[in-house]
PDB file of C-alpha atoms in Angstrom:
ATOM      1  CA  MET A 141      -5.135   6.369 -12.138  1.00 80.00           C
ATOM      2  CA  GLY A 142      -5.803   9.479 -10.128  1.00 92.00           C
ATOM      3  CA  SER A 143      -3.870  10.381  -7.034  1.00 94.00           C
ATOM      4  CA  THR A 144      -6.820   9.701  -4.741  1.00 95.00           C
ATOM      5  CA  THR A 145      -7.343   6.268  -6.284  1.00 96.00           C
ATOM      6  CA  ASP A 146      -3.664   5.456  -5.825  1.00 96.00           C
ATOM      7  CA  LYS A 147      -3.775   6.493  -2.177  1.00 96.00           C
ATOM      8  CA  ILE A 148      -6.964   4.512  -1.464  1.00 97.00           C
ATOM      9  CA  LYS A 149      -5.676   1.365  -3.178  1.00 97.00           C
ATOM     10  CA  GLY A 150      -2.391   1.809  -1.345  1.00 97.00           C
ATOM     11  CA  MET A 151      -4.113   1.996   2.023  1.00 97.00           C
ATOM     12  CA  ALA A 152      -6.181  -1.093   1.180  1.00 98.00           C
ATOM     13  CA  ASN A 153      -3.093  -3.073   0.122  1.00 98.00           C
ATOM     14  CA  GLU A 154      -1.214  -1.973   3.207  1.00 98.00           C
ATOM     15  CA  ALA A 155      -4.093  -3.042   5.480  1.00 98.00           C
ATOM     16  CA  ALA A 156      -4.501  -6.391   3.710  1.00 98.00           C
ATOM     17  CA  GLY A 157      -0.766  -6.962   3.963  1.00 98.00           C
ATOM     18  CA  ASN A 158      -0.835  -6.331   7.696  1.00 98.00           C
ATOM     19  CA  VAL A 159      -3.692  -8.824   8.091  1.00 98.00           C
ATOM     20  CA  LYS A 160      -1.777 -11.464   6.104  1.00 98.00           C
ATOM     21  CA  GLN A 161       1.314 -10.904   8.230  1.00 98.00           C
ATOM     22  CA  ALA A 162      -0.683 -11.283  11.429  1.00 98.00           C
ATOM     23  CA  ALA A 163      -2.358 -14.445  10.133  1.00 98.00           C
ATOM     24  CA  GLY A 164       1.010 -15.829   9.135  1.00 98.00           C
ATOM     25  CA  LYS A 165       2.364 -15.255  12.626  1.00 98.00           C
ATOM     26  CA  ALA A 166      -0.757 -16.672  14.267  1.00 98.00           C
ATOM     27  CA  PHE A 167      -0.783 -19.838  12.159  1.00 98.00           C
ATOM     28  CA  ASN A 168       3.003 -20.197  11.870  1.00 98.00           C
ATOM     29  CA  LYS A 169       2.919 -19.694   8.086  1.00 98.00           C
ATOM     30  CA  PRO A 170       6.081 -17.805   7.048  1.00 98.00           C
ATOM     31  CA  GLU A 171       4.896 -17.680   3.424  1.00 98.00           C
ATOM     32  CA  TRP A 172       1.789 -15.715   4.494  1.00 98.00           C
ATOM     33  CA  GLU A 173       3.988 -13.327   6.442  1.00 98.00           C
ATOM     34  CA  ALA A 174       6.202 -12.812   3.383  1.00 98.00           C
ATOM     35  CA  GLU A 175       3.206 -12.253   1.106  1.00 98.00           C
ATOM     36  CA  GLY A 176       1.778  -9.830   3.627  1.00 98.00           C
ATOM     37  CA  LYS A 177       5.012  -7.864   3.850  1.00 98.00           C
ATOM     38  CA  ALA A 178       5.201  -7.657   0.054  1.00 98.00           C
ATOM     39  CA  GLN A 179       1.611  -6.453  -0.151  1.00 98.00           C
ATOM     40  CA  GLU A 180       2.223  -3.903   2.603  1.00 98.00           C
ATOM     41  CA  LEU A 181       5.226  -2.521   0.707  1.00 98.00           C
ATOM     42  CA  LYS A 182       3.182  -2.389  -2.499  1.00 98.00           C
ATOM     43  CA  GLY A 183       0.567  -0.368  -0.640  1.00 98.00           C
ATOM     44  CA  GLU A 184       3.171   2.026   0.698  1.00 98.00           C
ATOM     45  CA  ALA A 185       4.510   2.519  -2.825  1.00 98.00           C
ATOM     46  CA  GLN A 186       1.022   3.169  -4.199  1.00 97.00           C
ATOM     47  CA  GLN A 187       0.404   5.784  -1.520  1.00 97.00           C
ATOM     48  CA  ALA A 188       3.733   7.450  -2.296  1.00 97.00           C
ATOM     49  CA  LEU A 189       2.811   7.531  -5.982  1.00 97.00           C
ATOM     50  CA  GLY A 190      -0.498   9.212  -5.155  1.00 96.00           C
ATOM     51  CA  LYS A 191       1.236  11.791  -2.983  1.00 96.00           C
ATOM     52  CA  GLY A 192       3.763  12.416  -5.754  1.00 96.00           C
ATOM     53  CA  LYS A 193       0.963  12.997  -8.251  1.00 96.00           C
ATOM     54  CA  ASP A 194      -0.606  15.485  -5.836  1.00 96.00           C
ATOM     55  CA  ALA A 195       2.687  17.349  -5.526  1.00 95.00           C
ATOM     56  CA  VAL A 196       3.139  17.546  -9.295  1.00 96.00           C
ATOM     57  CA  LYS A 197      -0.440  18.733  -9.745  1.00 94.00           C
ATOM     58  CA  LYS A 198       0.094  21.524  -7.206  1.00 94.00           C
ATOM     59  CA  VAL A 199       3.209  22.693  -9.055  1.00 95.00           C
ATOM     60  CA  VAL A 200       1.452  22.573 -12.420  1.00 95.00           C
ATOM     61  CA  ASP A 201      -1.602  24.391 -11.056  1.00 95.00           C
ATOM     62  CA  LYS A 202       0.602  27.231  -9.763  1.00 91.00           C
ATOM     63  CA  ALA A 203       2.238  27.702 -13.175  1.00 82.00           C
TER      64      ALA A 203
END
C-alpha cells in the first residue's frame, strides 16, 4: 500500500472508531466503546505507517 492510502485508511478507521465509541457511550454498550477504541488505535497506527513511508521515500529520493 502507498503512503497516501495508508494515511487515508487510517483517518477513516480513526473516525469510525470515534463514532463507535460515542455510540457505545450513548447506548451504554461498553463492548462498542472497546471496539471503537481498538479501531481508533488501528487508524492511528495506519497513519503513522503512512508518515513513516513518506519519510523513508524522502530520504531515498535525496540519495
